[in-house]
GROMACS .gro file of C-alpha atoms in nm:
model
  278
    1MET     CA    1   0.249  -0.062   0.632
    2ARG     CA    2   0.113   0.087   0.308
    3ILE     CA    3   0.137  -0.144   0.006
    4ALA     CA    4   0.111  -0.022  -0.354
    5TYR     CA    5  -0.027  -0.272  -0.605
    6GLN     CA    6  -0.113  -0.267  -0.974
    7GLY     CA    7  -0.482  -0.280  -1.059
    8VAL     CA    8  -0.813  -0.186  -0.901
    9THR     CA    9  -0.988  -0.339  -0.604
   10GLY     CA   10  -1.048  -0.707  -0.666
   11ALA     CA   11  -0.712  -0.755  -0.842
   12TYR     CA   12  -0.505  -1.059  -0.750
   13SER     CA   13  -0.221  -0.828  -0.648
   14GLU     CA   14  -0.456  -0.676  -0.392
   15ALA     CA   15  -0.541  -1.024  -0.261
   16ALA     CA   16  -0.170  -1.102  -0.233
   17ALA     CA   17  -0.109  -0.777  -0.041
   18LEU     CA   18  -0.387  -0.863   0.203
   19ARG     CA   19  -0.244  -1.211   0.246
   20LEU     CA   20   0.086  -1.051   0.339
   21ASN     CA   21  -0.078  -0.813   0.587
   22ALA     CA   22  -0.454  -0.819   0.632
   23SER     CA   23  -0.452  -0.482   0.810
   24ALA     CA   24  -0.226  -0.302   0.562
   25ASP     CA   25  -0.331   0.023   0.397
   26LEU     CA   26  -0.353  -0.051   0.024
   27MET     CA   27  -0.281   0.184  -0.266
   28SER     CA   28  -0.416   0.108  -0.614
   29CYS     CA   29  -0.187   0.192  -0.910
   30LEU     CA   30  -0.257   0.194  -1.282
   31SER     CA   31   0.072   0.029  -1.390
   32PHE     CA   32   0.373  -0.157  -1.254
   33GLU     CA   33   0.578   0.158  -1.314
   34ASP     CA   34   0.335   0.346  -1.088
   35VAL     CA   35   0.396   0.092  -0.810
   36PHE     CA   36   0.768   0.173  -0.818
   37ALA     CA   37   0.691   0.546  -0.835
   38ALA     CA   38   0.471   0.519  -0.524
   39VAL     CA   39   0.756   0.358  -0.330
   40ASP     CA   40   1.009   0.605  -0.471
   41LYS     CA   41   0.801   0.905  -0.364
   42ARG     CA   42   0.727   0.742  -0.026
   43LYS     CA   43   0.355   0.736  -0.094
   44ALA     CA   44   0.378   0.367  -0.001
   45THR     CA   45   0.618   0.181   0.225
   46HIS     CA   46   0.613  -0.131   0.006
   47GLY     CA   47   0.521  -0.236  -0.345
   48ILE     CA   48   0.394  -0.578  -0.452
   49LEU     CA   49   0.462  -0.716  -0.801
   50PRO     CA   50   0.365  -1.042  -0.974
   51ILE     CA   51   0.682  -1.203  -1.107
   52GLU     CA   52   0.579  -1.548  -1.232
   53ASN     CA   53   0.281  -1.778  -1.276
   54THR     CA   54   0.274  -2.155  -1.297
   55ILE     CA   55   0.074  -2.142  -1.624
   56GLY     CA   56   0.154  -1.808  -1.788
   57GLY     CA   57   0.523  -1.802  -1.694
   58THR     CA   58   0.733  -1.497  -1.611
   59ILE     CA   59   0.614  -1.136  -1.604
   60HIS     CA   60   0.928  -1.013  -1.779
   61ARG     CA   61   0.861  -0.642  -1.744
   62ASN     CA   62   0.891  -0.661  -1.368
   63TYR     CA   63   1.239  -0.813  -1.388
   64ASP     CA   64   1.344  -0.515  -1.596
   65LEU     CA   65   1.183  -0.270  -1.352
   66LEU     CA   66   1.359  -0.430  -1.056
   67LEU     CA   67   1.691  -0.345  -1.217
   68GLU     CA   68   1.585   0.002  -1.335
   69HIS     CA   69   1.464   0.118  -0.994
   70GLU     CA   70   1.702  -0.075  -0.766
   71PHE     CA   71   1.457  -0.115  -0.480
   72PRO     CA   72   1.552  -0.420  -0.271
   73ILE     CA   73   1.329  -0.726  -0.259
   74VAL     CA   74   1.224  -0.778   0.104
   75GLY     CA   75   0.970  -1.059   0.076
   76GLU     CA   76   0.762  -1.285  -0.145
   77ILE     CA   77   0.409  -1.423  -0.156
   78LYS     CA   78   0.270  -1.724  -0.342
   79LEU     CA   79  -0.100  -1.703  -0.413
   80ALA     CA   80  -0.328  -1.973  -0.554
   81VAL     CA   81  -0.540  -1.809  -0.825
   82VAL     CA   82  -0.885  -1.909  -0.951
   83HIS     CA   83  -1.018  -1.734  -1.262
   84HIS     CA   84  -1.385  -1.676  -1.338
   85LEU     CA   85  -1.581  -1.567  -1.644
   86ILE     CA   86  -1.768  -1.259  -1.523
   87VAL     CA   87  -2.056  -1.076  -1.693
   88ASN     CA   88  -2.327  -0.820  -1.630
   89ARG     CA   89  -2.634  -0.982  -1.479
   90GLY     CA   90  -2.855  -1.127  -1.751
   91THR     CA   91  -2.578  -1.186  -2.007
   92THR     CA   92  -2.562  -1.546  -2.133
   93LEU     CA   93  -2.266  -1.736  -2.273
   94GLU     CA   94  -2.421  -1.727  -2.620
   95GLN     CA   95  -2.438  -1.345  -2.615
   96ILE     CA   96  -2.069  -1.294  -2.547
   97LYS     CA   97  -1.875  -1.140  -2.837
   98ARG     CA   98  -1.566  -1.019  -2.647
   99VAL     CA   99  -1.366  -1.132  -2.343
  100TYR     CA  100  -1.140  -0.882  -2.164
  101SER     CA  101  -0.855  -0.947  -1.922
  102HIS     CA  102  -0.488  -0.890  -1.847
  103PRO     CA  103  -0.260  -1.084  -2.087
  104GLN     CA  104  -0.158  -1.316  -1.802
  105GLY     CA  105  -0.522  -1.389  -1.719
  106LEU     CA  106  -0.591  -1.468  -2.084
  107ALA     CA  107  -0.283  -1.692  -2.109
  108GLN     CA  108  -0.385  -1.885  -1.799
  109CYS     CA  109  -0.730  -1.959  -1.949
  110GLU     CA  110  -0.621  -2.036  -2.306
  111ARG     CA  111  -0.794  -2.375  -2.332
  112PHE     CA  112  -1.127  -2.236  -2.216
  113LEU     CA  113  -1.103  -1.938  -2.452
  114ARG     CA  114  -1.030  -2.162  -2.752
  115ARG     CA  115  -1.369  -2.323  -2.700
  116LEU     CA  116  -1.548  -1.990  -2.742
  117LYS     CA  117  -1.610  -1.972  -3.115
  118GLY     CA  118  -1.631  -1.632  -3.281
  119VAL     CA  119  -1.538  -1.444  -2.964
  120GLU     CA  120  -1.280  -1.164  -2.972
  121ILE     CA  121  -1.010  -1.185  -2.702
  122VAL     CA  122  -0.901  -0.839  -2.582
  123ALA     CA  123  -0.598  -0.774  -2.360
  124THR     CA  124  -0.629  -0.501  -2.097
  125TYR     CA  125  -0.410  -0.359  -1.819
  126ASP     CA  126  -0.583  -0.548  -1.536
  127THR     CA  127  -0.814  -0.841  -1.456
  128ALA     CA  128  -1.030  -0.655  -1.204
  129GLY     CA  129  -1.010  -0.342  -1.422
  130SER     CA  130  -1.171  -0.543  -1.701
  131ALA     CA  131  -1.459  -0.634  -1.471
  132LYS     CA  132  -1.498  -0.269  -1.371
  133MET     CA  133  -1.504  -0.163  -1.737
  134ILE     CA  134  -1.781  -0.399  -1.847
  135LYS     CA  135  -1.986  -0.285  -1.547
  136GLU     CA  136  -1.935   0.089  -1.599
  137GLU     CA  137  -2.000   0.068  -1.973
  138GLN     CA  138  -2.286  -0.181  -1.927
  139LEU     CA  139  -2.143  -0.413  -2.191
  140MET     CA  140  -2.408  -0.683  -2.222
  141ASP     CA  141  -2.220  -0.867  -2.499
  142SER     CA  142  -1.887  -0.885  -2.316
  143ALA     CA  143  -1.721  -1.076  -2.033
  144ALA     CA  144  -1.414  -1.034  -1.815
  145ILE     CA  145  -1.176  -1.289  -1.668
  146ALA     CA  146  -1.115  -1.187  -1.309
  147SER     CA  147  -1.159  -1.289  -0.947
  148GLU     CA  148  -1.482  -1.368  -0.767
  149ARG     CA  149  -1.399  -1.075  -0.538
  150ALA     CA  150  -1.397  -0.842  -0.840
  151ALA     CA  151  -1.740  -0.974  -0.939
  152ARG     CA  152  -1.876  -0.901  -0.590
  153ASN     CA  153  -1.715  -0.556  -0.575
  154PHE     CA  154  -1.871  -0.445  -0.904
  155GLY     CA  155  -2.206  -0.623  -0.872
  156LEU     CA  156  -2.139  -0.864  -1.158
  157GLN     CA  157  -2.235  -1.227  -1.214
  158VAL     CA  158  -1.995  -1.523  -1.226
  159LEU     CA  159  -2.100  -1.711  -1.538
  160GLN     CA  160  -1.840  -1.989  -1.515
  161SER     CA  161  -1.593  -2.064  -1.235
  162GLY     CA  162  -1.245  -2.213  -1.233
  163ILE     CA  163  -1.175  -2.161  -1.603
  164GLN     CA  164  -0.793  -2.159  -1.573
  165ASP     CA  165  -0.610  -2.430  -1.769
  166HIS     CA  166  -0.484  -2.610  -1.457
  167THR     CA  167  -0.638  -2.645  -1.113
  168HIS     CA  168  -0.315  -2.569  -0.930
  169ASN     CA  169  -0.263  -2.220  -1.070
  170MET     CA  170  -0.030  -2.007  -0.859
  171THR     CA  171   0.129  -1.665  -0.892
  172ARG     CA  172   0.443  -1.561  -0.709
  173PHE     CA  173   0.471  -1.197  -0.602
  174LEU     CA  174   0.774  -1.000  -0.485
  175ILE     CA  175   0.761  -0.725  -0.223
  176VAL     CA  176   0.995  -0.427  -0.270
  177ALA     CA  177   1.076  -0.137  -0.039
  178GLN     CA  178   1.311   0.159  -0.017
  179GLU     CA  179   1.494   0.010   0.280
  180ALA     CA  180   1.660  -0.332   0.262
  181THR     CA  181   1.485  -0.464   0.573
  182PRO     CA  182   1.356  -0.817   0.502
  183LEU     CA  183   1.010  -0.914   0.624
  184GLY     CA  184   1.154  -1.189   0.841
  185PRO     CA  185   1.476  -1.392   0.868
  186PRO     CA  186   1.618  -1.411   0.513
  187ASP     CA  187   1.678  -1.755   0.363
  188LYS     CA  188   1.641  -1.669  -0.006
  189THR     CA  189   1.839  -1.434  -0.230
  190THR     CA  190   1.779  -1.295  -0.579
  191ILE     CA  191   2.080  -1.192  -0.786
  192VAL     CA  192   2.138  -1.065  -1.139
  193PHE     CA  193   2.463  -1.114  -1.331
  194ARG     CA  194   2.614  -1.081  -1.677
  195LEU     CA  195   2.850  -1.331  -1.837
  196SER     CA  196   3.099  -1.304  -2.119
  197ASN     CA  197   2.983  -1.466  -2.441
  198GLU     CA  198   3.218  -1.763  -2.437
  199ALA     CA  199   3.191  -2.142  -2.424
  200GLY     CA  200   3.112  -2.279  -2.081
  201ALA     CA  201   3.042  -1.941  -1.916
  202LEU     CA  202   2.697  -2.036  -1.787
  203PHE     CA  203   2.819  -2.379  -1.677
  204LYS     CA  204   3.093  -2.216  -1.470
  205ALA     CA  205   2.845  -1.970  -1.320
  206LEU     CA  206   2.606  -2.243  -1.210
  207SER     CA  207   2.886  -2.463  -1.081
  208VAL     CA  208   2.979  -2.211  -0.810
  209PHE     CA  209   2.644  -2.289  -0.647
  210ALA     CA  210   2.632  -2.661  -0.725
  211LEU     CA  211   2.975  -2.716  -0.568
  212ARG     CA  212   2.847  -2.561  -0.243
  213ASP     CA  213   2.511  -2.739  -0.245
  214ILE     CA  214   2.313  -2.418  -0.297
  215ASP     CA  215   1.977  -2.475  -0.465
  216LEU     CA  216   1.880  -2.245  -0.753
  217THR     CA  217   1.502  -2.225  -0.744
  218LYS     CA  218   1.480  -2.008  -1.057
  219LEU     CA  219   1.702  -1.897  -1.343
  220GLU     CA  220   1.579  -1.639  -1.596
  221SER     CA  221   1.760  -1.463  -1.880
  222ARG     CA  222   1.669  -1.116  -2.008
  223PRO     CA  223   1.819  -0.929  -2.307
  224ILE     CA  224   2.038  -0.626  -2.244
  225PRO     CA  225   1.881  -0.342  -2.448
  226ASP     CA  226   2.204  -0.164  -2.545
  227ARG     CA  227   2.406  -0.485  -2.602
  228PRO     CA  228   2.235  -0.679  -2.884
  229PHE     CA  229   2.206  -1.053  -2.820
  230GLU     CA  230   2.371  -1.033  -2.481
  231TYR     CA  231   2.183  -1.130  -2.169
  232LEU     CA  232   2.145  -1.076  -1.797
  233PHE     CA  233   2.073  -1.378  -1.578
  234TYR     CA  234   1.842  -1.351  -1.281
  235ALA     CA  235   1.872  -1.629  -1.023
  236ASP     CA  236   1.696  -1.716  -0.699
  237LEU     CA  237   1.917  -1.890  -0.443
  238SER     CA  238   1.792  -2.085  -0.143
  239ALA     CA  239   2.047  -1.920   0.085
  240ASN     CA  240   2.131  -1.607   0.282
  241PRO     CA  241   2.430  -1.421   0.132
  242GLU     CA  242   2.573  -1.384   0.481
  243GLU     CA  243   2.610  -1.762   0.504
  244PHE     CA  244   2.972  -1.859   0.448
  245ARG     CA  245   2.897  -2.095   0.159
  246CYS     CA  246   2.679  -1.838  -0.019
  247ALA     CA  247   2.925  -1.554   0.037
  248ARG     CA  248   3.204  -1.767  -0.108
  249ALA     CA  249   2.987  -1.867  -0.406
  250LEU     CA  250   2.910  -1.504  -0.488
  251MET     CA  251   3.277  -1.409  -0.454
  252HIS     CA  252   3.367  -1.695  -0.689
  253LEU     CA  253   3.104  -1.584  -0.942
  254ALA     CA  254   3.227  -1.223  -0.926
  255GLU     CA  255   3.573  -1.341  -1.036
  256PHE     CA  256   3.452  -1.405  -1.391
  257ALA     CA  257   3.110  -1.233  -1.416
  258PRO     CA  258   3.160  -0.880  -1.558
  259SER     CA  259   2.869  -0.761  -1.342
  260LEU     CA  260   2.693  -0.905  -1.037
  261LYS     CA  261   2.426  -0.746  -0.817
  262THR     CA  262   2.216  -0.871  -0.528
  263LEU     CA  263   1.854  -0.759  -0.570
  264GLY     CA  264   1.747  -0.867  -0.223
  265SER     CA  265   1.760  -1.123   0.056
  266TYR     CA  266   1.428  -1.215   0.212
  267PRO     CA  267   1.227  -1.496   0.373
  268ALA     CA  268   1.105  -1.761   0.130
  269TRP     CA  269   0.727  -1.789   0.139
  270LYS     CA  270   0.615  -2.069   0.367
  271GLU     CA  271   0.320  -2.251   0.219
  272LEU     CA  272   0.014  -2.231   0.442
  273GLU     CA  273  -0.315  -2.411   0.422
  274LEU     CA  274  -0.508  -2.101   0.320
  275PRO     CA  275  -0.791  -2.077   0.063
  276ALA     CA  276  -0.712  -1.974  -0.293
  277ALA     CA  277  -0.784  -1.621  -0.407
  278THR     CA  278  -1.110  -1.641  -0.594
   0.00000   0.00000   0.00000
């Protein structure tokens, strides 16, 4: 198994990939688009993508990319995330003029950052990449928000630990592949559908699952670029589409949804008593 992930070594996506398969061959990518390209060109067998965080919310771009590239979702990972303020050795808190990190990392540490007076907050493409940058450029007046593993990899110092807004900070990742072979017995399904803009349309859509006792664990709307103020709805169902009740629910939804697509059926992540990614 070769897994493409966004970021450099020490990124949380890398930690999630290793949690999925500790012996996997990992491929670092600059962007989420590059992750899909690696799978498309068969440079990697799988791609791993953060899709939502319990503090920062949804990574909307990846929902759009799932639809653009049409690679099936074959698994998911939930990873507990601990953020650290990382600096070059010798830098003190009082010397810091800038803090770099991915927008999600910054959002997840908003309360801590508000306490840093006169400090510029700079968004970058990656948490671990921010740590790498301050090391390579020897920025003695700057810090990065990243993992403890990134600090170790780049020989940096953890100035403050656990700076995220909430202790129980988790990110959910999706695993995509070219082939629709789930990474275990599927009991979860992600779909995307469009509804007509009329009264009660969403209520009717949700009722096809409620009437069959199918739990929706997530519902997300995204704008349709070429249809102003119309939306696609992404939903996670706690069911396998081959189950009779789920198959009937999807058939019912297709009767009045102008478009409906299954993005993947896969095993829901089973929570394990494993340490958080630090």
